[in-house]
Amino acid sequence: MNWIRSRIFWKIYIINLAVIFALLALMFMIARMYLPEITKEQYRHMTDKTVLRMKEQIVQIGEDLNKFEQYVQNDPHFRVNDAKQWSEGLEHIIKISPYIDSATVLDSHGYVKGFYPNDLSYLLNYNLSKREYFQQALRTKRAYFSDVVSADTGRYLLVISVPVLNERNEVERVVNLSMRIEHNNLFRSIVQSFQIGEHGYTFIVDRNGNIISHPSKKRIGDHVAENAIVQKLLRGQSGYEEVVNTEGAKMLASYAYIPILQWGVVAQVPVSEIYKPYALFEKALWLASIAAFFVLSILTALYARQIVHPIRRLCDVAEAVAEGKKHVRADETDPTEIGLLAKRFNYMIDSIQQSEELLRKSEKLAVVGELAAGVAHEIRNPLTSLKGFIQLLKEGERNQMYFDIIEAELERLNEIVDEFLLLGKPNPAKKAYHHVSDMLQHVMKLLEGQALLHHVTVQYSIDEQLPPLYCDENQLKQVFINIIKNAIEAMPNGGILRIEAKQRLDSILICITDEGCGIPKERMATLGEPFYSTKEKGTGLGLMVSFKIVEAHGGKMEIHSEEGKGTTVCLLFPISSKQEG
């Protein structure tokens, strides 16, 4: 029974079972995709028809309410400054309009000066100037339909604000006509929400996603702008799709936007109702699938057992070779593809033995090449500085400081050579307190010649009050040289090099920005790897060394670049007390 403990057996067995399961799942998927289509279309026709009917009725309501703008503005009751006349005009509107349940008259400052019916007497002289519908009517001088408004009495209202203009076309007063959504019988009979099927229903939202009409009165006034369908309605869209309602149930919904009032109508049906007629079919399909799965799994086990035995023998040979027994060979007598695999395996063992010696030699050559590239890169920086200063001396600029710097750079070349000679036993870092501004200025003096040759202008923004850093001065100078030199070389046609140093909380931030060609996005992830450089003749070791030096000082180095615009390198060093280096 060793085949039962075989990993190959179980892998073959599980793969075959997965294929069987995938085929059965595909059957279920196809059944679910195509069988409910007829029912879905029937429900879509039902919801589309419902939405269209409600949209037509709401459009009619909007057109009727729009007529109040001209009526109110031409009504002589509202052309005079008489509260009694206003009350009579409001009473007349409420009696002739089945949509209007209450009304108020506001002066141009938003104070209530007239009302009807008398249960609004508490609003007299109440200021409503901050209400959006008042502000919109005052600003646009046109009638404005409000969102769903919760009155102080707890009622939900729909307000139509109509401005009354004087002879100078100025707003003299504003007439607010209110519809009490929950109590207006005509409105409720026209736009009432009702059920579709067993659990489907309709609802209406205003321009801000507040519910105007819903089967549950408790939901009226709720803000549902986060609903996916409501968001599309607020963008003026109409359509039909599957969504998830606020209770987490999947629904198929038809929805329509109503421009005249900027409302939205939704009719939706639970997806579960559509699949209900096929519950019996799915149950039968499940039983058949379980039976088929059981039979096929047994056949798969028998098939996997026949394959495992020769593979197991080959696996034993591979384990012996892995333990160092290079003389072991696989049996090549099997007539199937396993026998061919065993033959190729034996050939592979022979090839490995021949390649091991070549690999050892290649590793030695790779180490020598990496060391040579590192030495060349480290020596190139001071040589570039020396070249720049010698060029200045040739042009006749005699300055004792140039000779001092040349002497210092020659000494640095000697130190670099010594360091590479002592790679097997590196010297400990020599840390002390140093000022960032001094180090940066010294580095720029070294690279001044190269900057002049490339027509690069340097701009400084260094905080002179920065505290000193506890660091190895030469190592940090090496980092600055690598970064600034890269920035100068990135601008062969000239440009501006910006160097900024400032304190950020308990750290010092140093940013070096160039206006060069930038670094492609696909190469950003490889920065700092050895032998990977964006420059044609670069080795990639400069940034690698810089990353390690910054990390050794407890800092961070980040590179931000945009192709065609330039690169910014930011160094962040902590300001801390003296610690072991």
XYZ file of C-alpha atoms in Angstrom:
581
model
C 0.000 0.000 0.000
C 2.989 2.342 -0.454
C 1.155 3.969 -3.348
C -1.355 5.456 -0.881
C 1.466 7.375 0.835
C 2.816 8.601 -2.479
C 2.618 12.354 -3.065
C 2.500 11.758 -6.821
C -0.541 9.526 -6.409
C -2.401 12.133 -4.402
C -1.370 14.897 -6.782
C -2.702 12.985 -9.800
C -5.801 11.997 -7.880
C -6.548 15.551 -6.704
C -5.900 17.034 -10.156
C -8.318 14.578 -11.748
C -10.909 15.224 -9.079
C -10.437 18.959 -9.640
C -11.075 18.462 -13.366
C -14.186 16.436 -12.610
C -15.363 19.055 -10.136
C -14.702 21.827 -12.666
C -16.764 20.019 -15.298
C -19.646 19.560 -12.876
C -19.353 23.192 -11.795
C -19.429 24.213 -15.454
C -22.659 22.262 -15.843
C -24.178 24.148 -12.906
C -22.916 27.457 -14.283
C -24.372 26.861 -17.723
C -27.678 25.790 -16.171
C -27.806 28.920 -14.040
C -26.825 31.178 -16.927
C -29.312 29.998 -19.535
C -32.281 28.400 -17.775
C -33.389 31.527 -15.845
C -33.136 33.830 -18.879
C -36.815 33.538 -19.807
C -37.925 34.351 -16.258
C -35.446 37.207 -16.013
C -36.822 38.743 -19.183
C -40.367 38.397 -17.842
C -39.424 40.176 -14.617
C -37.496 42.812 -16.546
C -40.559 43.526 -18.680
C -42.583 43.847 -15.479
C -40.134 46.189 -13.710
C -39.501 48.277 -16.844
C -43.248 48.725 -17.338
C -43.693 49.705 -13.683
C -40.884 52.261 -13.806
C -42.176 53.748 -17.056
C -45.690 54.135 -15.646
C -44.423 55.794 -12.459
C -42.114 58.064 -14.469
C -45.011 59.266 -16.644
C -47.120 59.996 -13.575
C -44.321 61.884 -11.818
C -43.628 63.911 -14.964
C -47.304 64.871 -14.979
C -47.057 65.926 -11.326
C -43.963 68.007 -12.112
C -45.675 69.736 -15.022
C -48.710 70.508 -12.859
C -46.544 71.897 -10.073
C -44.542 74.000 -12.535
C -47.719 75.879 -13.393
C -47.768 77.329 -9.884
C -44.823 79.612 -10.701
C -46.780 81.690 -13.194
C -49.987 81.409 -11.152
C -48.407 82.708 -7.929
C -46.458 85.485 -9.627
C -49.633 86.757 -11.351
C -51.939 86.327 -8.335
C -52.857 89.838 -7.007
C -53.000 88.444 -3.456
C -49.204 88.230 -3.441
C -48.524 91.536 -5.205
C -49.519 93.580 -2.132
C -47.932 93.851 1.263
C -50.946 92.561 3.193
C -50.776 89.404 5.361
C -54.547 88.939 5.175
C -54.434 88.960 1.372
C -51.581 86.444 1.474
C -53.569 84.080 3.697
C -56.539 84.268 1.357
C -54.294 83.556 -1.637
C -52.667 80.597 0.113
C -56.048 79.209 1.149
C -57.286 79.459 -2.427
C -54.229 77.565 -3.776
C -54.611 74.769 -1.234
C -58.323 74.385 -2.029
C -57.850 74.195 -5.803
C -54.697 72.048 -5.797
C -54.801 68.462 -4.538
C -50.992 68.480 -4.274
C -50.513 71.424 -1.879
C -51.219 70.806 1.836
C -49.707 73.917 3.444
C -47.988 77.169 2.462
C -46.050 80.133 3.850
C -45.033 83.590 2.641
C -41.476 84.807 3.407
C -40.085 88.286 3.006
C -36.824 88.846 1.119
C -34.870 88.226 4.343
C -36.431 84.805 4.925
C -38.855 85.677 7.771
C -42.266 83.988 7.705
C -44.951 86.704 7.346
C -47.935 84.647 6.190
C -49.145 81.044 6.481
C -51.966 78.600 5.916
C -53.431 76.540 7.567
C -53.484 77.857 11.109
C -51.460 74.959 12.503
C -48.424 76.805 11.095
C -48.975 79.847 13.325
C -45.887 78.943 15.336
C -43.787 79.773 12.249
C -44.770 83.467 12.244
C -41.597 85.602 12.100
C -39.514 82.401 12.020
C -36.412 82.806 9.844
C -35.986 80.246 7.036
C -33.298 82.127 5.136
C -30.781 79.276 5.506
C -33.049 76.784 3.782
C -31.703 75.797 0.372
C -35.028 76.140 -1.405
C -35.346 79.770 -0.211
C -31.771 80.618 -1.235
C -32.195 79.017 -4.671
C -35.450 80.889 -5.357
C -33.867 84.145 -4.178
C -30.749 83.605 -6.303
C -32.281 82.293 -9.543
C -35.600 84.237 -9.352
C -37.243 81.041 -10.574
C -39.410 78.431 -8.893
C -37.342 75.750 -7.156
C -38.318 72.191 -6.128
C -36.697 71.249 -2.836
C -35.326 67.931 -1.705
C -37.213 65.932 0.915
C -37.350 68.261 3.936
C -38.020 67.158 7.500
C -40.250 69.778 9.130
C -40.036 70.737 12.799
C -43.225 68.707 13.336
C -41.486 65.573 12.084
C -43.346 65.530 8.758
C -41.537 65.037 5.452
C -42.270 67.783 2.953
C -41.655 68.587 -0.684
C -41.439 72.393 -0.987
C -41.920 74.532 -4.095
C -40.375 77.983 -3.571
C -41.850 80.618 -5.920
C -40.251 84.121 -5.934
C -42.566 87.122 -6.368
C -40.823 89.935 -8.266
C -41.515 93.675 -8.109
C -41.426 96.197 -10.967
C -37.608 96.388 -10.728
C -37.359 92.615 -11.215
C -36.276 92.176 -7.607
C -37.507 89.432 -5.285
C -40.115 91.065 -3.057
C -41.144 87.894 -1.243
C -41.073 84.094 -1.612
C -44.143 81.824 -1.499
C -43.411 78.305 -0.231
C -45.974 75.668 -1.256
C -45.549 72.400 0.664
C -46.681 68.857 -0.065
C -46.858 66.588 2.979
C -45.523 63.418 1.408
C -46.890 60.970 3.961
C -50.366 62.517 4.145
C -51.104 63.744 0.620
C -53.564 61.145 -0.672
C -53.313 62.077 -4.345
C -49.510 61.995 -4.352
C -49.479 58.666 -2.531
C -52.052 57.166 -4.914
C -50.039 58.191 -7.980
C -46.480 57.425 -6.846
C -47.316 54.848 -4.209
C -44.720 52.131 -3.713
C -46.031 48.626 -4.100
C -44.736 45.087 -4.204
C -43.760 43.218 -7.372
C -44.148 39.490 -7.014
C -43.587 38.166 -3.493
C -40.723 40.361 -2.347
C -40.128 42.947 -5.095
C -40.964 46.623 -4.521
C -40.547 50.165 -5.879
C -39.192 53.354 -4.331
C -38.478 56.962 -5.360
C -35.486 59.174 -4.450
C -34.894 62.911 -4.865
C -31.872 64.643 -6.394
C -29.724 64.067 -3.286
C -30.586 60.401 -2.774
C -33.269 60.888 -0.089
C -36.191 58.448 -0.225
C -39.510 60.111 -1.131
C -41.700 57.015 -1.465
C -41.138 53.489 -0.097
C -43.299 50.506 0.977
C -42.001 51.039 4.511
C -43.010 54.482 5.777
C -40.057 54.377 8.185
C -37.696 54.523 5.198
C -39.110 57.841 3.892
C -36.444 60.520 4.309
C -33.573 58.010 4.543
C -30.376 59.024 2.734
C -29.374 56.193 0.358
C -26.930 57.981 -1.949
C -24.342 55.237 -1.377
C -26.584 52.691 -3.101
C -25.090 51.753 -6.510
C -28.372 52.275 -8.378
C -29.059 55.587 -6.630
C -25.584 56.836 -7.581
C -26.374 56.195 -11.241
C -29.711 57.963 -10.889
C -27.953 60.987 -9.370
C -25.753 61.038 -12.500
C -28.893 61.124 -14.681
C -28.678 57.516 -15.885
C -31.425 54.960 -16.540
C -31.146 51.209 -17.068
C -31.525 47.676 -15.758
C -28.990 45.598 -13.839
C -28.280 43.347 -10.867
C -27.448 45.152 -7.618
C -27.234 44.546 -3.857
C -29.742 46.427 -1.706
C -29.096 47.960 1.710
C -29.972 44.652 3.399
C -27.366 42.753 1.387
C -29.858 40.952 -0.885
C -29.181 40.654 -4.610
C -31.833 42.404 -6.688
C -32.634 42.855 -10.379
C -33.615 46.488 -10.766
C -35.055 48.752 -13.451
C -34.415 52.423 -12.804
C -35.219 55.691 -14.570
C -34.126 59.307 -14.116
C -36.811 62.044 -14.195
C -35.200 65.311 -15.388
C -38.146 67.637 -14.620
C -37.829 67.040 -10.859
C -34.364 65.419 -10.860
C -35.867 62.370 -9.140
C -35.228 58.688 -9.698
C -37.606 55.721 -9.755
C -36.484 52.164 -8.951
C -38.407 48.885 -9.314
C -36.504 45.834 -8.098
C -37.083 42.109 -7.580
C -34.942 39.668 -5.531
C -32.764 37.406 -7.652
C -33.841 34.514 -5.425
C -37.354 34.715 -6.831
C -36.061 34.243 -10.367
C -34.157 31.062 -9.479
C -36.932 29.632 -7.351
C -38.644 27.741 -10.256
C -35.391 25.892 -10.823
C -34.798 24.755 -7.240
C -36.090 21.240 -7.976
C -33.953 20.979 -11.084
C -30.833 22.002 -9.155
C -31.606 19.470 -6.427
C -31.824 16.678 -8.986
C -28.629 17.889 -10.644
C -26.852 17.828 -7.282
C -27.825 14.209 -6.648
C -26.665 13.153 -10.114
C -23.385 15.075 -9.694
C -22.610 13.456 -6.336
C -23.122 9.985 -7.807
C -20.967 10.771 -10.836
C -18.281 12.325 -8.631
C -18.118 9.190 -6.457
C -17.813 6.778 -9.416
C -15.260 8.910 -11.271
C -13.129 9.368 -8.154
C -12.789 5.570 -7.809
C -11.765 5.223 -11.462
C -9.285 8.079 -11.022
C -7.684 6.355 -8.003
C -7.171 3.148 -9.990
C -5.626 5.078 -12.878
C -3.285 7.051 -10.595
C -2.117 3.833 -8.943
C -0.898 2.452 -12.301
C 1.144 5.616 -12.932
C 2.677 5.959 -9.475
C 4.688 2.720 -9.323
C 7.378 3.539 -11.965
C 7.485 7.169 -10.861
C 8.116 6.015 -7.307
C 11.165 4.010 -8.435
C 12.503 7.059 -10.269
C 11.913 9.186 -7.160
C 14.031 6.804 -5.044
C 16.916 7.194 -7.498
C 16.573 10.990 -7.387
C 16.711 10.974 -3.569
C 19.879 8.853 -3.648
C 21.543 11.292 -6.079
C 20.490 14.223 -3.886
C 22.269 12.575 -0.955
C 25.509 12.533 -2.973
C 25.392 9.035 -4.426
C 26.315 10.115 -7.937
C 26.939 6.527 -9.079
C 23.242 5.539 -8.792
C 21.308 5.282 -12.058
C 17.609 4.899 -12.877
C 16.118 1.778 -14.496
C 15.598 2.408 -18.219
C 13.625 -0.776 -18.985
C 10.144 0.771 -18.659
C 8.614 0.919 -22.195
C 6.514 4.014 -21.471
C 7.437 7.679 -21.288
C 8.668 6.994 -17.733
C 11.493 4.907 -19.229
C 12.454 7.791 -21.523
C 12.383 10.106 -18.501
C 14.707 7.750 -16.614
C 17.142 7.756 -19.551
C 17.181 11.558 -19.676
C 17.605 11.633 -15.890
C 20.737 9.490 -16.105
C 22.094 11.761 -18.843
C 21.360 14.776 -16.647
C 23.382 13.287 -13.757
C 26.369 12.812 -16.049
C 26.029 16.389 -17.338
C 25.853 17.782 -13.802
C 29.104 16.112 -12.842
C 30.816 17.656 -15.865
C 29.361 21.110 -15.170
C 30.303 21.341 -11.508
C 33.958 22.015 -12.219
C 33.102 24.688 -14.805
C 30.746 26.310 -12.307
C 33.461 26.604 -9.673
C 35.702 28.397 -12.160
C 32.863 30.702 -13.248
C 32.146 31.717 -9.659
C 35.767 32.748 -9.183
C 35.687 34.835 -12.361
C 32.412 36.499 -11.292
C 33.935 37.564 -7.959
C 36.993 38.994 -9.700
C 34.780 40.871 -12.170
C 32.597 42.346 -9.437
C 35.660 43.471 -7.437
C 37.242 45.049 -10.531
C 34.027 46.918 -11.330
C 33.800 48.190 -7.754
C 37.412 49.444 -7.776
C 36.870 51.164 -11.111
C 33.720 52.865 -9.886
C 35.203 54.068 -6.602
C 38.316 55.463 -8.291
C 36.321 57.127 -11.078
C 34.731 59.719 -8.741
C 37.955 61.381 -7.466
C 39.499 61.105 -10.935
C 36.551 63.070 -12.351
C 37.092 65.798 -9.737
C 40.832 65.907 -10.516
C 40.035 66.174 -14.224
C 37.752 69.148 -13.608
C 40.287 71.055 -11.484
C 43.118 70.355 -13.920
C 40.905 71.764 -16.689
C 40.438 74.919 -14.604
C 44.215 75.151 -14.039
C 44.797 74.829 -17.787
C 42.438 77.756 -18.347
C 44.691 79.859 -16.107
C 42.716 79.875 -12.867
C 45.438 79.603 -10.226
C 44.080 79.009 -6.771
C 45.849 77.424 -3.804
C 42.549 75.836 -2.769
C 42.513 73.828 -6.048
C 45.941 72.363 -5.239
C 44.787 71.476 -1.716
C 41.725 69.726 -3.069
C 43.762 67.878 -5.710
C 46.125 66.714 -2.976
C 43.167 65.627 -0.824
C 41.635 63.703 -3.718
C 44.912 61.940 -4.439
C 45.019 60.941 -0.789
C 41.423 59.722 -1.139
C 42.461 57.591 -4.123
C 45.128 56.040 -1.951
C 42.576 55.344 0.794
C 40.208 53.702 -1.704
C 42.948 51.400 -2.929
C 43.840 50.543 0.677
C 40.203 49.787 1.450
C 39.894 47.357 -1.473
C 43.157 45.691 -0.460
C 41.675 45.176 3.010
C 38.257 43.955 1.881
C 38.776 40.725 3.706
C 39.304 42.682 6.945
C 37.497 46.033 6.622
C 38.397 48.960 8.875
C 35.793 50.133 11.396
C 33.910 53.332 10.554
C 35.371 56.521 12.016
C 32.342 58.367 13.341
C 32.222 61.850 14.825
C 29.923 64.877 14.812
C 29.901 66.720 11.467
C 27.736 69.443 9.948
C 25.730 68.518 6.851
C 26.265 71.962 5.286
C 30.064 71.619 5.513
C 30.037 68.157 3.932
C 27.741 69.248 1.076
C 29.803 72.372 0.347
C 33.014 70.343 0.302
C 31.498 67.811 -2.099
C 30.282 70.574 -4.425
C 33.773 72.072 -4.477
C 35.031 68.684 -5.645
C 32.390 68.459 -8.362
C 32.447 72.142 -9.303
C 34.560 71.453 -12.362
C 32.279 68.719 -13.629
C 29.245 70.962 -13.066
C 30.864 73.739 -15.101
C 31.680 71.339 -17.912
C 28.031 70.243 -18.062
C 26.720 73.831 -17.724
C 24.869 72.892 -14.523
C 23.785 75.639 -12.093
C 23.615 74.665 -8.423
C 20.962 76.160 -6.109
C 21.306 75.718 -2.340
C 18.635 75.782 0.353
C 20.449 74.622 3.480
C 19.314 75.427 7.005
C 22.419 76.746 8.782
C 20.854 75.906 12.174
C 20.880 72.151 11.512
C 22.349 70.118 14.369
C 25.460 68.048 13.588
C 25.179 64.389 12.580
C 27.099 61.595 14.279
C 28.528 59.899 11.195
C 31.516 58.792 9.184
C 32.311 61.934 7.196
C 34.086 60.156 4.332
C 31.290 57.630 3.888
C 28.579 60.302 3.747
C 30.695 62.350 1.343
C 30.917 59.251 -0.816
C 27.089 59.027 -0.822
C 26.734 62.730 -1.716
C 29.347 62.417 -4.482
C 27.586 59.393 -6.015
C 24.175 61.079 -6.013
C 25.291 64.560 -7.145
C 27.569 63.116 -9.814
C 24.662 61.057 -11.169
C 22.472 64.190 -11.156
C 25.073 66.218 -13.103
C 25.582 63.436 -15.643
C 21.799 63.223 -16.095
C 21.863 66.811 -17.483
C 24.382 66.716 -20.382
C 22.827 69.850 -21.895
C 22.819 71.805 -18.653
C 20.146 72.526 -16.082
C 19.553 73.377 -12.438
C 20.697 71.164 -9.573
C 18.825 71.871 -6.324
C 20.274 70.838 -2.974
C 18.026 71.238 0.062
C 18.702 70.333 3.699
C 16.311 70.936 6.584
C 15.206 69.471 9.893
C 12.053 67.352 10.027
C 11.040 66.499 13.610
C 13.963 64.464 15.011
C 15.615 63.868 11.628
C 17.568 65.750 8.961
C 16.137 65.628 5.427
C 18.465 66.141 2.456
C 16.948 66.320 -1.043
C 18.952 66.499 -4.293
C 16.897 67.277 -7.409
C 17.976 67.413 -11.053
C 16.227 68.321 -14.308
C 17.577 65.360 -16.233
C 15.978 62.655 -18.334
C 14.483 60.808 -15.345
C 14.281 57.068 -14.717
C 11.708 54.790 -16.427
C 9.137 53.279 -14.042
C 10.095 49.728 -14.968
C 13.687 50.370 -13.780
C 12.853 51.957 -10.429
C 12.500 48.588 -8.685
C 16.030 47.507 -9.682
C 17.870 50.604 -8.393
C 20.563 49.647 -5.932
C 21.230 46.218 -7.424
C 24.840 45.504 -8.448
C 25.659 45.668 -12.169
C 22.300 47.244 -12.976
C 22.526 50.855 -14.100
C 20.482 53.297 -16.197
C 23.741 54.687 -17.622
C 25.323 53.141 -20.689
C 28.669 52.476 -18.978
C 27.439 52.343 -15.380
C 28.053 49.396 -13.047
C 25.185 50.011 -10.653
C 27.596 49.765 -7.699
C 27.419 53.458 -6.776
C 23.798 53.350 -5.643
C 24.289 49.925 -4.065
C 27.143 51.258 -1.918
C 25.152 54.417 -1.119
C 22.125 52.420 0.053
C 24.319 50.352 2.373
C 26.086 53.421 3.833
C 22.773 55.181 4.513
C 21.327 52.054 6.169
C 24.479 51.696 8.291
C 23.815 55.218 9.624
C 20.213 54.349 10.512
C 18.835 56.439 7.644
C 16.576 55.966 4.660
C 17.059 56.778 0.990
C 14.090 57.288 -1.336
C 14.213 58.001 -5.083
C 11.374 59.736 -6.911
C 11.636 60.175 -10.665
C 9.448 61.154 -13.594
C 10.694 60.322 -17.042
C 11.493 63.455 -19.020
C 11.269 65.796 -15.993
C 13.979 64.782 -13.556
C 14.846 62.851 -10.409
C 14.792 63.645 -6.681
C 16.851 61.652 -4.166
C 15.862 62.177 -0.512
C 18.080 61.129 2.408
C 16.632 61.017 5.929
C 19.088 60.709 8.841
C 18.023 60.502 12.496
C 19.379 63.045 14.960
C 20.513 60.903 17.883
C 23.065 60.744 20.631
C 26.475 59.158 20.098
C 26.179 55.429 19.490
C 28.371 52.550 18.498
C 29.333 52.596 14.837
